[in-house]
Coordinates of C-alpha atoms (C1' of nucleotides) in Angstrom, one line a residue:
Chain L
X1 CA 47.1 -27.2 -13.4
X2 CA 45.3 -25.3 -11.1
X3 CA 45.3 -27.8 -8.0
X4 CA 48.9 -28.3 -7.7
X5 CA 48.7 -25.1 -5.9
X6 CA 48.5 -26.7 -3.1
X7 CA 50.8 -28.1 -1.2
X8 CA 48.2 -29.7 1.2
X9 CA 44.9 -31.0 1.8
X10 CA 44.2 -28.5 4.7
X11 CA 44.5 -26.3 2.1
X12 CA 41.9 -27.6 -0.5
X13 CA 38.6 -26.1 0.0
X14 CA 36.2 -29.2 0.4
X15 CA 33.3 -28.0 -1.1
X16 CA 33.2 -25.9 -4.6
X17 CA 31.3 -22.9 -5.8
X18 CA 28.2 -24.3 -6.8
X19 CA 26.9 -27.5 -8.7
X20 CA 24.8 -30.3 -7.8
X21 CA 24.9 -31.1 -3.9
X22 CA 27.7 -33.3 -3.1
X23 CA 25.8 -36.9 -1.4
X24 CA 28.8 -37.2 0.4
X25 CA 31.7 -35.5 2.5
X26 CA 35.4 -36.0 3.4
X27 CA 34.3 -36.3 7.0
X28 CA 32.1 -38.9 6.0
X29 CA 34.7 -40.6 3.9
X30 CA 37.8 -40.4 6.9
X31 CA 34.6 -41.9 9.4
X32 CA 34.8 -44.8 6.7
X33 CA 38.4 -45.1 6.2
X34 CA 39.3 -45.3 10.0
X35 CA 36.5 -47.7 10.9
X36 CA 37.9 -49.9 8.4
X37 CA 41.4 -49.2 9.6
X38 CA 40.8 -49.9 12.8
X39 CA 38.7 -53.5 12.3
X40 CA 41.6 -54.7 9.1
X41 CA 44.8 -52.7 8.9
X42 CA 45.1 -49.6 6.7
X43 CA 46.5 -52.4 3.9
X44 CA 42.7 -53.3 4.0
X45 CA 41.6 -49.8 3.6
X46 CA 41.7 -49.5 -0.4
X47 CA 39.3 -46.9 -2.4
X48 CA 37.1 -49.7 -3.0
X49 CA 36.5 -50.3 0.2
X50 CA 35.7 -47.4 1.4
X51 CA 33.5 -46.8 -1.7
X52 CA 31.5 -50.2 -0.7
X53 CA 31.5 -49.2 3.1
X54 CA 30.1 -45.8 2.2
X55 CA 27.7 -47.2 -0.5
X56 CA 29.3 -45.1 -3.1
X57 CA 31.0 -45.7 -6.4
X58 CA 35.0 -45.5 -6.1
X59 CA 36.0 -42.7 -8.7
X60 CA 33.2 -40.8 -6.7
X61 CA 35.9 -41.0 -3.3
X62 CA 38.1 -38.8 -5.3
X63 CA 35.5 -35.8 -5.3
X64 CA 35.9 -35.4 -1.8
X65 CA 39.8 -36.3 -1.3
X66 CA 43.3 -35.8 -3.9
X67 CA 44.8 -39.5 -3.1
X68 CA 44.5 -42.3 -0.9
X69 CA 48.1 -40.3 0.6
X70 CA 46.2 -37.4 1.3
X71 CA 43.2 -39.4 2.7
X72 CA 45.7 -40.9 5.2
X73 CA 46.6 -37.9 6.2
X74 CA 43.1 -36.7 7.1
X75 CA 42.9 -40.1 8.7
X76 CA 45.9 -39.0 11.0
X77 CA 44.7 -35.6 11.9
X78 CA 41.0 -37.3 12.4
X79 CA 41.9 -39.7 15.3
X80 CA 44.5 -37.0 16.7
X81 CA 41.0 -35.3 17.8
X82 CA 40.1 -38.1 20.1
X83 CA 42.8 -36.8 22.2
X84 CA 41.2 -34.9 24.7
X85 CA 42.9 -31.9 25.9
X86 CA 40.1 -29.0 27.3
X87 CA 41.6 -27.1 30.0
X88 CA 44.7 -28.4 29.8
X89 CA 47.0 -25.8 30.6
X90 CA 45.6 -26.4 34.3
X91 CA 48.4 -25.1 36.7
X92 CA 49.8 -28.3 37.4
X93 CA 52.3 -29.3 35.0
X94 CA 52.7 -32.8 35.8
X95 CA 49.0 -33.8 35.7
X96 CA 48.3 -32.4 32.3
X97 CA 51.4 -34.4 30.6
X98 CA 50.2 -37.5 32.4
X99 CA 46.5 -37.4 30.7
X100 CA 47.9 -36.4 27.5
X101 CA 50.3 -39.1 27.8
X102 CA 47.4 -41.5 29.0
X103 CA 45.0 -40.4 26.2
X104 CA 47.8 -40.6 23.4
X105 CA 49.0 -44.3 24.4
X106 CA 45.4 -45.2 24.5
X107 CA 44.5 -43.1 21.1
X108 CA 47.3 -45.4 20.2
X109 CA 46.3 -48.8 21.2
X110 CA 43.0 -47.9 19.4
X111 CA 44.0 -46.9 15.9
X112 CA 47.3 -49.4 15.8
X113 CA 47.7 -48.2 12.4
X114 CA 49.1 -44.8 12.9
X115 CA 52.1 -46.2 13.5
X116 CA 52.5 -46.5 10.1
X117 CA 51.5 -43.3 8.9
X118 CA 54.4 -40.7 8.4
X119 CA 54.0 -37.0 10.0
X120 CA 56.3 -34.0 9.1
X121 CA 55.7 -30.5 10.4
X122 CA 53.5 -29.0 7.6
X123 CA 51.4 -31.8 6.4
X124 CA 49.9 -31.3 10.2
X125 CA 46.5 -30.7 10.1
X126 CA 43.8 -28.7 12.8
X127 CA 43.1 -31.3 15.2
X128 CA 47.3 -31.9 15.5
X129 CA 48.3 -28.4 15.4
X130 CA 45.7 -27.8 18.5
X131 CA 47.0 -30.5 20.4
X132 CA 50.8 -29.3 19.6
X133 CA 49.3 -25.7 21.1
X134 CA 48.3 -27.2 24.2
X135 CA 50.7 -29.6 25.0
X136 CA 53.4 -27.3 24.4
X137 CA 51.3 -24.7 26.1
X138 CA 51.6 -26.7 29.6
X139 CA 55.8 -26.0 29.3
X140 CA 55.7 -22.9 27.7
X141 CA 55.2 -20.7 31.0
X142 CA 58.4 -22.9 32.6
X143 CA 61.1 -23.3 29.6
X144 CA 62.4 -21.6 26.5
X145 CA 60.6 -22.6 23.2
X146 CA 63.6 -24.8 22.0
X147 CA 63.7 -26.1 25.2
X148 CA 60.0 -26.8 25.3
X149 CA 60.5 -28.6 21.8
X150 CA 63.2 -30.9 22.9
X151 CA 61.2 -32.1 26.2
X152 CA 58.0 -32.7 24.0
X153 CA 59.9 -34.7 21.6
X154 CA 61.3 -36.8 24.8
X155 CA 57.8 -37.1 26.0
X156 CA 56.2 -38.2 22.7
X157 CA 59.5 -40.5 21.7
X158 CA 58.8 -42.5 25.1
X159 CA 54.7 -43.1 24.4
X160 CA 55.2 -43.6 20.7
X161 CA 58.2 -45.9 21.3
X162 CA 56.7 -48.0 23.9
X163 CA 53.2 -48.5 22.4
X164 CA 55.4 -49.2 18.8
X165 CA 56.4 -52.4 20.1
X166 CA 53.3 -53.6 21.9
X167 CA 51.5 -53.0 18.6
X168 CA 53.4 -54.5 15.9
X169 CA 53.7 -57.7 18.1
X170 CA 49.8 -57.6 18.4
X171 CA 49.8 -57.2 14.5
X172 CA 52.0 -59.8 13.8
X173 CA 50.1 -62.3 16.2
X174 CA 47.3 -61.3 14.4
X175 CA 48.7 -61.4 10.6
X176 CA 49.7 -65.0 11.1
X177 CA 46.3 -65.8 12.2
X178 CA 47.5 -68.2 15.2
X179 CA 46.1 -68.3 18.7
X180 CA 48.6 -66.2 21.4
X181 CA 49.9 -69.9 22.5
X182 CA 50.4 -71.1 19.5
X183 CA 52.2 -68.6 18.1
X184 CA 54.3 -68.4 20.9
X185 CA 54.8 -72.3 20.6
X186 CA 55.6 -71.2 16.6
X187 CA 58.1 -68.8 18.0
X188 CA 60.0 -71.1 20.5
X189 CA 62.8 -72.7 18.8
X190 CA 64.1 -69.1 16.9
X191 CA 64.3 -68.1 20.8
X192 CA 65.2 -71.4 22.6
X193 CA 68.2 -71.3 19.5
X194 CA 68.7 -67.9 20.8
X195 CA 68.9 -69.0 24.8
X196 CA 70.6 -71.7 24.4
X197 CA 73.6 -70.6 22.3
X198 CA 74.6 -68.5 25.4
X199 CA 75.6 -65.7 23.7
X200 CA 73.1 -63.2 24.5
X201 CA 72.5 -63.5 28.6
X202 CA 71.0 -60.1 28.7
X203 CA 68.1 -61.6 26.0
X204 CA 67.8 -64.0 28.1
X205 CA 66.8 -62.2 31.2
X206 CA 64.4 -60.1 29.4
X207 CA 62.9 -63.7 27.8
X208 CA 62.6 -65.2 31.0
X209 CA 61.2 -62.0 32.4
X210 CA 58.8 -61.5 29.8
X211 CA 57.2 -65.0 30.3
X212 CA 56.3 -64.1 34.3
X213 CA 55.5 -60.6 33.5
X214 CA 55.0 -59.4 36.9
X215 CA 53.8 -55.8 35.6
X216 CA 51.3 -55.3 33.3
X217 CA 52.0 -53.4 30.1
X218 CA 49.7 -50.4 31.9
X219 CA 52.4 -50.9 34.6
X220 CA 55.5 -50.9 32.8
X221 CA 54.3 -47.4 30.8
X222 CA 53.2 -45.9 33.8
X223 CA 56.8 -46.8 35.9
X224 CA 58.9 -45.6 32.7
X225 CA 56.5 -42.3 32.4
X226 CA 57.2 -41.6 35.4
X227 CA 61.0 -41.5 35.1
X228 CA 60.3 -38.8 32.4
X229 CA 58.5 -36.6 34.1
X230 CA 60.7 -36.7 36.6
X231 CA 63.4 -35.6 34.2
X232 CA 61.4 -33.1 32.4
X233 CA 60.8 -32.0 36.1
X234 CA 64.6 -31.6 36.8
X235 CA 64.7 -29.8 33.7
X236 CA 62.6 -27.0 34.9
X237 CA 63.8 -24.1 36.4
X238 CA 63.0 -24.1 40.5
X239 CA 59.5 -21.9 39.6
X240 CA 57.7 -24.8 37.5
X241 CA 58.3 -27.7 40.7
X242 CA 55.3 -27.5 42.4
X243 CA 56.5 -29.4 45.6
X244 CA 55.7 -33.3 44.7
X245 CA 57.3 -36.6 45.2
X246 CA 60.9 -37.9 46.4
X247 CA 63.4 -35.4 45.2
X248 CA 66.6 -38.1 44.3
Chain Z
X1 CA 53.4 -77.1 4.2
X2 CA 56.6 -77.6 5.3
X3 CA 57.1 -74.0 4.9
X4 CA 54.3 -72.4 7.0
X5 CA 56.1 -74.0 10.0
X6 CA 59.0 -71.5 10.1
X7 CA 57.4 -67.7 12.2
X8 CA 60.1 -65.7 10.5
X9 CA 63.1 -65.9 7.9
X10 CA 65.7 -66.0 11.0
X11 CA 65.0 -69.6 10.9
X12 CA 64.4 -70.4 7.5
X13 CA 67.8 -72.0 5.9
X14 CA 68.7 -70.4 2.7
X15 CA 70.8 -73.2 1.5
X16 CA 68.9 -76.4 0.7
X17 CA 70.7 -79.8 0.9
X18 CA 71.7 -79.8 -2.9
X19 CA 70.5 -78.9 -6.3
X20 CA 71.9 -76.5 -9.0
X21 CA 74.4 -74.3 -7.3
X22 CA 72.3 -70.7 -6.8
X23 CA 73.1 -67.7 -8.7
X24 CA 72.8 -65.3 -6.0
X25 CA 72.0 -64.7 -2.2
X26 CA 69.8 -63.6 0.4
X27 CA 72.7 -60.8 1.5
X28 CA 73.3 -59.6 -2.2
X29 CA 69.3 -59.5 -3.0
X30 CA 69.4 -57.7 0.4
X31 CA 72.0 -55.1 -0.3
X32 CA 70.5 -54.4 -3.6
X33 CA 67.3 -53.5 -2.1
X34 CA 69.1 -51.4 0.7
X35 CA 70.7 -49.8 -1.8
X36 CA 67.2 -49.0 -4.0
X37 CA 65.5 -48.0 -1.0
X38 CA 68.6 -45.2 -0.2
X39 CA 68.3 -43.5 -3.9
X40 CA 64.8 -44.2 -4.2
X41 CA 62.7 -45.1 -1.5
X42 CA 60.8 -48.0 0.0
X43 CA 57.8 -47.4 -2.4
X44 CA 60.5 -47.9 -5.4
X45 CA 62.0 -51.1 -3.8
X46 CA 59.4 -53.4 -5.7
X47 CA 60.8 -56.7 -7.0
X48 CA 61.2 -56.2 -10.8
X49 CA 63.4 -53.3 -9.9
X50 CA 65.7 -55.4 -7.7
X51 CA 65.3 -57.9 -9.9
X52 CA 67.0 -55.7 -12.6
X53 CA 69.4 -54.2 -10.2
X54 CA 70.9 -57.7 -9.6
X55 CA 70.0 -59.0 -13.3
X56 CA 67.9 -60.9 -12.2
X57 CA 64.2 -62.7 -12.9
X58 CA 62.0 -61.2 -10.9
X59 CA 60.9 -64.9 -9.9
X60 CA 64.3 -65.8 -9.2
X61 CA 64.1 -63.7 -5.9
X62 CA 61.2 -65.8 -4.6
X63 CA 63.6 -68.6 -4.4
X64 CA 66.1 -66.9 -2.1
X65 CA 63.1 -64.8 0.2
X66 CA 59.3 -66.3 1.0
X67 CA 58.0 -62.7 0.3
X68 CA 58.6 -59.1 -0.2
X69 CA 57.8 -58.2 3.6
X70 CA 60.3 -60.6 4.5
X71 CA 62.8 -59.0 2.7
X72 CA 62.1 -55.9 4.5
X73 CA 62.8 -57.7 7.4
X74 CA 66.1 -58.4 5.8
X75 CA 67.1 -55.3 5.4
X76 CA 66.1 -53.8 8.2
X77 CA 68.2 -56.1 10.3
X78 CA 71.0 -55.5 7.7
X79 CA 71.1 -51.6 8.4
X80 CA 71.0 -52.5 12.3
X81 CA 74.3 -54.3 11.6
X82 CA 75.7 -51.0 10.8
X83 CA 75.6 -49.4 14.0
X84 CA 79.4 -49.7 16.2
X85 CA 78.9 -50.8 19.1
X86 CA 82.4 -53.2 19.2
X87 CA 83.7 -53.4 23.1
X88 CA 80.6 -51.0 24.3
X89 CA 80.1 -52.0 27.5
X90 CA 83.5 -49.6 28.4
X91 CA 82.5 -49.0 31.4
X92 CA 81.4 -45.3 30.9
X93 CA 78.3 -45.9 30.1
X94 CA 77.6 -41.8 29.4
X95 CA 80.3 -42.3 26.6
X96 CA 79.1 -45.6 25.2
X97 CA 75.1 -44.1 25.2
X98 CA 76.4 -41.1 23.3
X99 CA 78.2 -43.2 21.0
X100 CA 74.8 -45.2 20.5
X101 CA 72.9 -42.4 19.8
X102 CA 75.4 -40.8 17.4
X103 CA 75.2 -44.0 15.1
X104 CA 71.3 -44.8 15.3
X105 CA 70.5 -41.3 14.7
X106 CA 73.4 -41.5 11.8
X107 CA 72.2 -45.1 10.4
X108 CA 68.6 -43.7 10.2
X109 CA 69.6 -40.6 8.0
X110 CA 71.3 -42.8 5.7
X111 CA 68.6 -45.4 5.4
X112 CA 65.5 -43.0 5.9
X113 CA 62.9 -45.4 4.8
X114 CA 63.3 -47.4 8.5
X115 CA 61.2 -45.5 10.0
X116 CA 58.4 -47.0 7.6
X117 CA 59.4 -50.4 8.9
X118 CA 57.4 -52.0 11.9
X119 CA 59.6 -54.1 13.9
X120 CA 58.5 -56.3 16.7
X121 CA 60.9 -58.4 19.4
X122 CA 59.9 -62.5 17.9
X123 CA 61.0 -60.8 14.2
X124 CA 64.1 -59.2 15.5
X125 CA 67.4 -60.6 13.4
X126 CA 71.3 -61.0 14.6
X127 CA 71.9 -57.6 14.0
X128 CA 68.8 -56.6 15.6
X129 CA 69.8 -58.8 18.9
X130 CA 72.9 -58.4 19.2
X131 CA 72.9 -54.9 19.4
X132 CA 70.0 -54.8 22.4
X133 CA 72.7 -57.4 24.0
X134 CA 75.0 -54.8 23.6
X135 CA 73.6 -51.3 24.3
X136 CA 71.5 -53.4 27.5
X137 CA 74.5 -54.6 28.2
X138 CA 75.7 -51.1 29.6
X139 CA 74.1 -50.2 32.4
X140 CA 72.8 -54.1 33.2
X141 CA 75.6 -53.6 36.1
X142 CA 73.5 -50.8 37.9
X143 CA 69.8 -51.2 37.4
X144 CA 67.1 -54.5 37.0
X145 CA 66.4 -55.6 33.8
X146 CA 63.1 -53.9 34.0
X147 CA 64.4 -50.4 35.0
X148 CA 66.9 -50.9 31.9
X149 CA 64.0 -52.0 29.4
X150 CA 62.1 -48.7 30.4
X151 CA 65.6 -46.4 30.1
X152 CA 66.1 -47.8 26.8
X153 CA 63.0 -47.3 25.5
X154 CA 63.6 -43.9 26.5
X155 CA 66.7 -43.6 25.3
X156 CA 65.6 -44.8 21.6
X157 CA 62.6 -43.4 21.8
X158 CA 63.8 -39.9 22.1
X159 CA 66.2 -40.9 19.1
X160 CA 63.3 -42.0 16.6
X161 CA 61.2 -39.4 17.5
X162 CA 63.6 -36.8 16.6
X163 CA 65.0 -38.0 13.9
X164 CA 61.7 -39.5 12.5
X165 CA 60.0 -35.6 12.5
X166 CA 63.0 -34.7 10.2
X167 CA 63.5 -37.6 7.6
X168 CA 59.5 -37.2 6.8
X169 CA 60.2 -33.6 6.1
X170 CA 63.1 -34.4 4.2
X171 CA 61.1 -37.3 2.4
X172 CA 57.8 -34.9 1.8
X173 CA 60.2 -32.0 0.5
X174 CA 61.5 -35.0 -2.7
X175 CA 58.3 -36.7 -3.1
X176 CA 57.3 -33.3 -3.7
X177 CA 59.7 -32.5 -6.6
X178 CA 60.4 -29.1 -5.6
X179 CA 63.1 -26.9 -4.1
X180 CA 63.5 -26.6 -0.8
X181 CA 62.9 -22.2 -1.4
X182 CA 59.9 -23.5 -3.6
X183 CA 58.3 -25.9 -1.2
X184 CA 58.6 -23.3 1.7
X185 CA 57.2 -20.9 -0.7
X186 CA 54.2 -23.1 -0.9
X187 CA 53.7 -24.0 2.3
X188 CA 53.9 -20.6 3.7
X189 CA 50.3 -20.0 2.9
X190 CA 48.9 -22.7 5.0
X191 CA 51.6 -21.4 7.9
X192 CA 50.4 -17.7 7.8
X193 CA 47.0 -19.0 7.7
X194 CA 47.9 -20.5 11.1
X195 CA 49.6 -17.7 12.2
X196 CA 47.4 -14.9 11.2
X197 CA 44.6 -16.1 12.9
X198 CA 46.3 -15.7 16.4
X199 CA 44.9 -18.9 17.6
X200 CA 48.0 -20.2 17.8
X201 CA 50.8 -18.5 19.9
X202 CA 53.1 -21.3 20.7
X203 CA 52.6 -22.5 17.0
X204 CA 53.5 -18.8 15.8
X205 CA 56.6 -19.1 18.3
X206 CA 57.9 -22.4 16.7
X207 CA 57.6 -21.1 13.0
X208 CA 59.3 -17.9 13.6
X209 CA 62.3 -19.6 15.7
X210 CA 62.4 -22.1 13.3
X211 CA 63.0 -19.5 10.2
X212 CA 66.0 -18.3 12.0
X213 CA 67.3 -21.2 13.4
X214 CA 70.6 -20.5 15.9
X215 CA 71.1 -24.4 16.6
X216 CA 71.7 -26.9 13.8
X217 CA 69.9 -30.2 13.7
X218 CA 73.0 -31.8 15.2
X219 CA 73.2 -29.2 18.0
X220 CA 69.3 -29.5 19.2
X221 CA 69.7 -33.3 18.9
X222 CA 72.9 -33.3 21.0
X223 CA 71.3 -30.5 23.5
X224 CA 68.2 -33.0 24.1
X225 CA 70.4 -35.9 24.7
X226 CA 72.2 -34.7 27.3
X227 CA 69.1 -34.2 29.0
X228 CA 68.4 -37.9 28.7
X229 CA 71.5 -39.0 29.8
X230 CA 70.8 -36.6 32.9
X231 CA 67.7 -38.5 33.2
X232 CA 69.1 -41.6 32.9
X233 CA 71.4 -40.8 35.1
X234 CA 69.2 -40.0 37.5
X235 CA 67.9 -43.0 37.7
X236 CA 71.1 -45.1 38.4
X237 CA 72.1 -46.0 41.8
X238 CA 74.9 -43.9 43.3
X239 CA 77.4 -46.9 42.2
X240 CA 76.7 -46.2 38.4
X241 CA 77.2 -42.7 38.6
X242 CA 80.8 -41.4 37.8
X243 CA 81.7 -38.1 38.5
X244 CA 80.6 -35.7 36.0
X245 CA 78.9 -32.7 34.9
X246 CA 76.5 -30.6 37.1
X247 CA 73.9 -32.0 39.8
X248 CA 70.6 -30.7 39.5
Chain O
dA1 C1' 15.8 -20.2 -20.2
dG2 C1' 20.2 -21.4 -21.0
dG3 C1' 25.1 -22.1 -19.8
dG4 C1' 28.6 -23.8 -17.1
dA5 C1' 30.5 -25.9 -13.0
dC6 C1' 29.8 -29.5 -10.6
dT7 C1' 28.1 -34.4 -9.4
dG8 C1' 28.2 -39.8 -9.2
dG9 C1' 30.3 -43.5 -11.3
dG10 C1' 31.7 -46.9 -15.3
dT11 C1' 35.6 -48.3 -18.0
dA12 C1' 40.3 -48.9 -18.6
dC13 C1' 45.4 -48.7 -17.8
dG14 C1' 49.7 -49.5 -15.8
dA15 C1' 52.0 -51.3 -11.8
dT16 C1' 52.3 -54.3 -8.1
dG17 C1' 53.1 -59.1 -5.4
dT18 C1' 53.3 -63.7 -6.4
dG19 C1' 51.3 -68.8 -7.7
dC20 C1' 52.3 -72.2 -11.2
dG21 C1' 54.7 -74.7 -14.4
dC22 C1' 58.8 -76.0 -17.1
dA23 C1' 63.5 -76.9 -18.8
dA24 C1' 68.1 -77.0 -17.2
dT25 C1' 71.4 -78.4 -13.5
dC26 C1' 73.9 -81.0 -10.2
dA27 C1' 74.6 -84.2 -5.9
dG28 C1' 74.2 -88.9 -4.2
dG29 C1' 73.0 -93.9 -4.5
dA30 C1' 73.1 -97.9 -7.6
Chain B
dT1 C1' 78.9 -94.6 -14.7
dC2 C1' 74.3 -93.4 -15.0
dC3 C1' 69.9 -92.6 -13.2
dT4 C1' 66.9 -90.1 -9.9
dG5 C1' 65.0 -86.3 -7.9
dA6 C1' 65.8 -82.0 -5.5
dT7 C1' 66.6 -77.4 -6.7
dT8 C1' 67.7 -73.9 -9.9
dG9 C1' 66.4 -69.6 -12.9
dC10 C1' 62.5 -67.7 -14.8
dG11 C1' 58.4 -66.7 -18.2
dC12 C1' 53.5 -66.5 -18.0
dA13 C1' 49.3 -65.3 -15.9
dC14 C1' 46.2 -63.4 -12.5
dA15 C1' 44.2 -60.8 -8.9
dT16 C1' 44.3 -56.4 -6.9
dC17 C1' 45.7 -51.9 -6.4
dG18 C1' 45.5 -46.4 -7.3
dT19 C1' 43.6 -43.4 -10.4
dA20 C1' 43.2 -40.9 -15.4
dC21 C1' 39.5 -40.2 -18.5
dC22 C1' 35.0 -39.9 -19.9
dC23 C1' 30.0 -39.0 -19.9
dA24 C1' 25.4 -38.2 -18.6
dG25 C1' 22.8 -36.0 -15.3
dT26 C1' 22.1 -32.0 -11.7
dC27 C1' 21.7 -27.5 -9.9
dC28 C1' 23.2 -22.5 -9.3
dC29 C1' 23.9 -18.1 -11.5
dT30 C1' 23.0 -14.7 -14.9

DNA sequence: AGGGACTGGGTACGATGTGCGCAATCAGGA
DNA sequence: TCCTGATTGCGCACATCGTACCCAGTCCCT
């Protein structure tokens, strides 16, 4: 057939030759999908759905997109746009990787269902590739490309790493459908069990810490972002460090 | 009921007092799903097909496990189990991290479909805490438990991150059904799209460095590493830093 | 004016997770 | 020793999912 031609939906031309006017569009349809997404979980964001958010019948969803899969994936690329990154090759290094790291964690906290969605180099669609462009864009005058790559992939482990946790605990508290303390009070005995058998004392601290958080979660990203860019900094060859900071 | 007052399946007994002596267990059901989920994926790890890989009734499984996301919890604490980390605080914690890294990065090729799995710290298993006791456990003698939460999340996020980019190629290229020559053969006319337009310099960089690529996998995930460590490093007090490599 | 590519959408199918019920099994109290 | 009831394995049934197929109506092109 003639559509398995292509490999992806960035690919598929949305609308046809000619024939009646379509009443609806993939924009339209993504809009749907991630305002769904973001109010239930992307388990809640079936075909039907979307077909009765959008006021439309469901068979009519798949006039405007292959698969739910590929749908996702427009999903992906749609909320990767929110990232806002005008001007950002600005001269200073360390301020552009801080907003873009700002903007992602918040994209992030926004649209907790990314975290589920997979990503592999050519599935990436406009909005991503332009953000790859100028991210990479705000290194690429400093580092080799390789280099570049590995630095970005440091960057973006940390955010995606740290905002992982704080979401799927925030989906869990939210799955079980419990109040914060009594979900806590739920959880108490798996880690009193835990505390009190004495084997794990480094579990402990971080229990004990956790209860009197004395940084906020803002905090606690900000404090370990900086320790990256300060090593993406050391990275750089003597021409990228704009004087800044405590060196050591 | 009873049931609903156990959070998670860490606390859940899976022997009751007495009965019919069961025909199977939570750590067979377990390895048979691992072992599904290697050959075919998470998506093929559906009940009846464990149930058959065991010879089993599919219902029989609900009597070892409340639920299939449960057992996904299973697993993914069983794979965790995996990873070496006997006698890790050495006291070369430079060693010991690499040695981490090696075997996460290592456990998630074999077992690609983690990186579908959300994990969050009150659902964590044995496995799963033990080896934070562990891996914290190495530089808990130079820095506060905070500064150690951020440099692991660091540390692993950098792991994930790369290792997640390459396992949803890997998964995209055998979902698709074709060979690796075919599927680049296919994708190439999105790429030169990209390329040809000239939008996208540090895109067009990427693509042509990665078509001729002088580092293997291994090599640009053992390059970025050390850059990690270096960070890491960094960070320590002058008392956790042993002799080594080059300053600055 | 007519033909063909397209539209919205109803019906239907196979696959999934899992609640319910039932006969068979085995430990503990009498 | 036998009864009682907790627990076993498991078939049946159901709701829900993605989506293939079909058809009538619509609109551009020749």
């Amino acid at each position: 057939m003639a559509d398995a031609e292509y490999v992806n939906i960035w690919m598929r031309p949305e609308r046809p030759a000619y024939g009646p006017t379509p009443g609806y569009s993939r924009a339209q349809i993504t809009e749907a999908a991630v305002r769904i997404a973001d109010a239930e979980g992307l388990e809640a964001t079936t075909m039907r759905r979307i077909a009765a958010e959008i006021g439309a019948g469901v068979m009519s969803l798949y006039r405007y997109v292959p698969s739910r899969d590929n749908l996702i994936e427009l999903m992906a690329d749609r909320v990767m746009g929110e990232i806002d990154v005008v001007g950002m090759p600005s001269g200073d290094w360390r301020t552009d990787l801080t907003r873009y790291a700002d903007e992602l964690r918040a994209m992030r906290l926004r649209h907790p269902w990314i975290v589920t969605v997979q990503r592999s180099l050519p599935s990436f669609g406009p909005n991503q590739i332009f953000l790859i462009e100028r991210l990479m864009g705000v290194l690429d005058a400093f580092v080799s490309i390789d280099e570049n790559l590995g630095l970005v992939a440091m960057l973006n482990g940390y955010i995606e790493g740290t905002s992982r946790e704080e979401i799927s605990s925030a989906k869990e508290l939210r799955r079980s459908g419990l109040s914060e303390s009594e979900w806590m009070a739920r959880s108490a005995p798996y880690v009193d069990r835990l505390v009190k058998s004495g084997e794990y004392p480094i579990f402990t601290k971080i229990v004990k810490e956790a209860r009197q958080p004395h940084l906020s979660r803002d905090d606690q990203f900000r404090y370990g972002l900086k320790r990256v860019l300060d090593c993406i900094a050391a990275a750089l060859p003597s021409t990228g460090r704009v004087s800044q900071g405590p060196r050591d």
